[in-house]
Amino acid sequence: MVDVKSGVNPLFLREEELRQGIELLFYAYRDFTSDPDAILAQHGYGRAHHRALHFIGRNPGISVAELLAILRITKQSLSRVLSQLVTEGYVIQKQGTRDRRQRHLFLTEKGVELERQVSEPQRARVARAYREAGAEAVEGYRKVLLGLVNEEDRPAVLRSIKRR
Amino acid sequence: MVDVKSGVNPLFLREEELRQGIELLFYAYRDFTSDPDAILAQHGYGRAHHRALHFIGRNPGISVAELLAILRITKQSLSRVLSQLVTEGYVIQKQGTRDRRQRHLFLTEKGVELERQVSEPQRARVARAYREAGAEAVEGYRKVLLGLVNEEDRPAVLRSIKRR
DNA sequence: ATTTTACGTCAACCATGTTGACATATATCG
DNA sequence: CGATATATGTCAACATGGTTGACGTAAAAT
C-alpha cells in the first residue's frame, strides 16, 4: 500500500526538488543578465562584450588563451568582440615579455569605467539578494554553485574568484 | 592610518564578495547548460527547444502567452522552435475550451521522453551539487537565487516552481 | 457593433556562436 | 641549427536564436 498522492516516495520528492533548483537557476540568470544587457545595448554592445570586459577587468594581464578557457568560446568568436573593444579604446593588448607570442589584455581607464557602469545594477542586484538572504544563505549559495561546476574545473574557478 | 593592504575596508570587501557571487553564477550556468546542449545537438535542436520542452513539461496545458512570459522572448522567436516541436510530434496544441483563442501546450509521450533524456545529466549535476553541499546550503542557494529574481516576478516564480 | 486580445506568419536584420583553412611570430625540442 | 609546436590573428561561410515591424484571423470583451 504505497501512498502515491501524499508524496511519501522519496525519489519523487527528490526529482521535484531538483527541478525546482533547475528552474530557480534559470529564473535568476534570466533577470541577472537583463540589467547589463539593457545598458550595453545603448553602447551598441552585447552580452559577449560584457563578459570580456568583466574577466579582463578581474584578471588584468590575462592572456587570450586564458580568457578563451574561461569563456569557453572559439577564438574567432572572441576576436569579434575583442577587436571592437580594442579599436574603440576599452581594452589594450600588450605583448608578453617572457613569451612574446602572448597578448596580455588590460582595460583602459575608459574600459574600467564602462565595466563599472554596466555591472553596477548587477552588483546591486546581488547585494540586495545577499542582504535579504543573510550570510548563512550566501554561504550555501556559493557552495552549491561551485558544486554545479565541472569537478575538474573547480580549482580553476576557485583560483579565479579568489584572485585579488 | 587606514590599512589598505589588509583589506579592512568593509566596502572593498563587499565589492569583492559581490564580484565573486557574480562569477560563480556565470561559471555554474556555463557548465549547467553544457550537458543538455550536447545531447540536443544530436537531435538537431538547441537550447531554446530545451527551454520550451522543460516549461511545457512542467506546466502541462500552459498557454502560449504564459510561456512567453516565462521565457521573456518574442512570440516570433518562440514560434520558430515551437512549430518545429509540434511538427515533429513532441508537443501538441489544444484549443482552449473556456477561451477558444488560447492554445494549450502539452508534451506528447515522445516529448516527455526527449525532455527526460535531455535534462537527465542536468538533474544529475544538481543532485550531485546538492548532495555535496548539504540541506542547509541548498536552502541558502534557493533563497539567494529567488532574491536575484526581479521583486515583482517572485510570486510568479514561486507559483511556477511549487506547482505540482 | 466595435474594440481588444490571443495567436500565427512573413520578412529582414542582428548578435554571437560554430567549423575550416591558412598565416605569422615565437618558443621549444631533438 | 632545423624541425616542430604553440599563441595569436584573420578570412569566409554558416547556424541558432534573438529582435522589430507589419499584417491577418478568430474569438472575447465592452
Coordinates of N, CA and C (backbone and C1' of nucleotides) in Angstrom, one line a residue, chain B residues 46-49 51 73-74 76-77 80 99-101, chain D residues 16-24 26-29:
Chain B
G46 N 18.3 22.9 -30.2 CA 19.2 23.8 -29.5 C 18.6 24.1 -28.1
R47 N 19.3 25.0 -27.4 CA 18.9 25.3 -26.1 C 17.5 25.8 -26.0
A48 N 17.0 26.6 -27.0 CA 15.7 27.1 -27.0 C 14.6 26.0 -27.0
H49 N 14.9 25.0 -27.7 CA 14.0 23.8 -27.7 C 13.9 23.2 -26.3
R51 N 14.4 24.7 -23.4 CA 13.6 25.5 -22.5 C 12.1 25.3 -22.7
I73 N 10.8 36.0 -24.3 CA 11.2 36.2 -25.7 C 10.0 36.6 -26.5
T74 N 10.2 36.9 -27.8 CA 9.1 37.3 -28.6 C 8.3 36.1 -29.1
Q76 N 7.5 35.6 -32.1 CA 8.1 35.1 -33.3 C 9.3 34.2 -33.1
S77 N 10.0 34.5 -32.0 CA 11.1 33.7 -31.7 C 10.7 32.3 -31.1
R80 N 9.3 29.8 -33.8 CA 10.2 29.0 -34.6 C 10.5 27.7 -33.9
D99 N -11.7 29.7 -23.2 CA -11.3 30.8 -24.2 C -10.7 30.1 -25.4
R100 N -11.4 30.1 -26.5 CA -11.0 29.3 -27.6 C -10.0 30.0 -28.5
R101 N -9.5 31.2 -28.0 CA -8.4 31.8 -28.7 C -7.1 31.2 -28.2
Chain D
dT16 P 20.8 25.1 -36.7 O5' 20.7 26.2 -35.5 C5' 21.7 26.1 -34.5 C4' 21.4 27.2 -33.5 C3' 20.0 27.4 -33.2 O3' 19.9 27.3 -31.8 C1' 21.0 29.5 -33.8
dG17 P 18.5 27.2 -31.0 O5' 18.3 28.7 -30.6 C5' 19.3 29.4 -29.9 C4' 18.9 30.9 -29.9 C3' 17.4 31.2 -29.7 O3' 17.3 32.3 -28.9 C1' 18.1 32.2 -31.6
dG18 P 16.3 32.3 -27.7 O5' 16.0 33.8 -27.4 C5' 15.7 34.9 -27.8 C4' 16.4 36.0 -28.4 C3' 15.4 37.1 -28.9 O3' 15.0 37.9 -27.9 C1' 17.2 36.7 -30.5
dT19 P 13.6 38.6 -28.1 O5' 13.9 39.8 -29.2 C5' 14.9 40.7 -28.9 C4' 15.0 41.6 -30.1 C3' 13.7 42.3 -30.5 O3' 13.6 43.5 -29.9 C1' 14.9 41.4 -32.4
dT20 P 12.1 44.1 -29.9 O5' 12.0 44.8 -31.4 C5' 13.0 45.6 -31.9 C4' 12.6 46.0 -33.3 C3' 11.2 46.6 -33.4 O3' 11.2 47.8 -34.1 C1' 11.4 44.7 -34.9
dG21 P 10.0 48.7 -34.2 O5' 9.2 48.2 -35.5 C5' 10.0 48.0 -36.7 C4' 9.0 47.6 -37.8 C3' 7.6 48.0 -37.6 O3' 7.1 48.5 -38.9 C1' 7.7 45.7 -37.9
dA22 P 5.7 49.2 -39.0 O5' 4.9 48.2 -39.9 C5' 5.6 47.6 -41.0 C4' 4.7 46.5 -41.5 C3' 3.2 46.8 -41.4 O3' 2.6 46.5 -42.7 C1' 3.6 44.7 -40.4
dC23 P 1.1 47.1 -42.9 O5' 0.3 45.7 -42.9 C5' 0.8 44.6 -43.6 C4' 0.1 43.3 -43.1 C3' -1.4 43.5 -42.9 O3' -2.1 42.7 -43.8 C1' -0.4 42.3 -41.2
dG24 P -3.7 42.5 -43.7 O5' -3.7 41.1 -42.9 C5' -3.1 40.0 -43.5 C4' -3.8 38.7 -42.9 C3' -5.3 38.9 -42.7 O3' -5.9 37.6 -43.0 C1' -4.2 38.6 -40.6
dA26 P -10.9 33.3 -39.6 O5' -11.2 32.9 -38.1 C5' -10.3 32.0 -37.4 C4' -10.4 32.3 -35.9 C3' -11.9 32.3 -35.5 O3' -12.0 31.4 -34.4 C1' -10.7 34.2 -34.7
dA27 P -13.4 31.0 -33.8 O5' -13.4 31.8 -32.4 C5' -12.3 31.6 -31.6 C4' -12.3 32.7 -30.5 C3' -13.7 32.9 -29.8 O3' -13.5 32.8 -28.5 C1' -12.8 35.0 -30.5
dA28 P -14.6 32.7 -27.4 O5' -14.3 33.9 -26.5 C5' -13.0 34.1 -26.0 C4' -12.8 35.5 -25.5 C3' -13.9 36.0 -24.5 O3' -13.3 36.6 -23.5 C1' -13.7 37.5 -26.3
dA29 P -14.0 37.0 -22.1 O5' -14.0 38.6 -22.3 C5' -12.9 39.3 -22.7 C4' -13.2 40.7 -22.8 C3' -14.3 41.3 -21.9 O3' -13.8 42.5 -21.5 C1' -15.0 41.7 -24.1

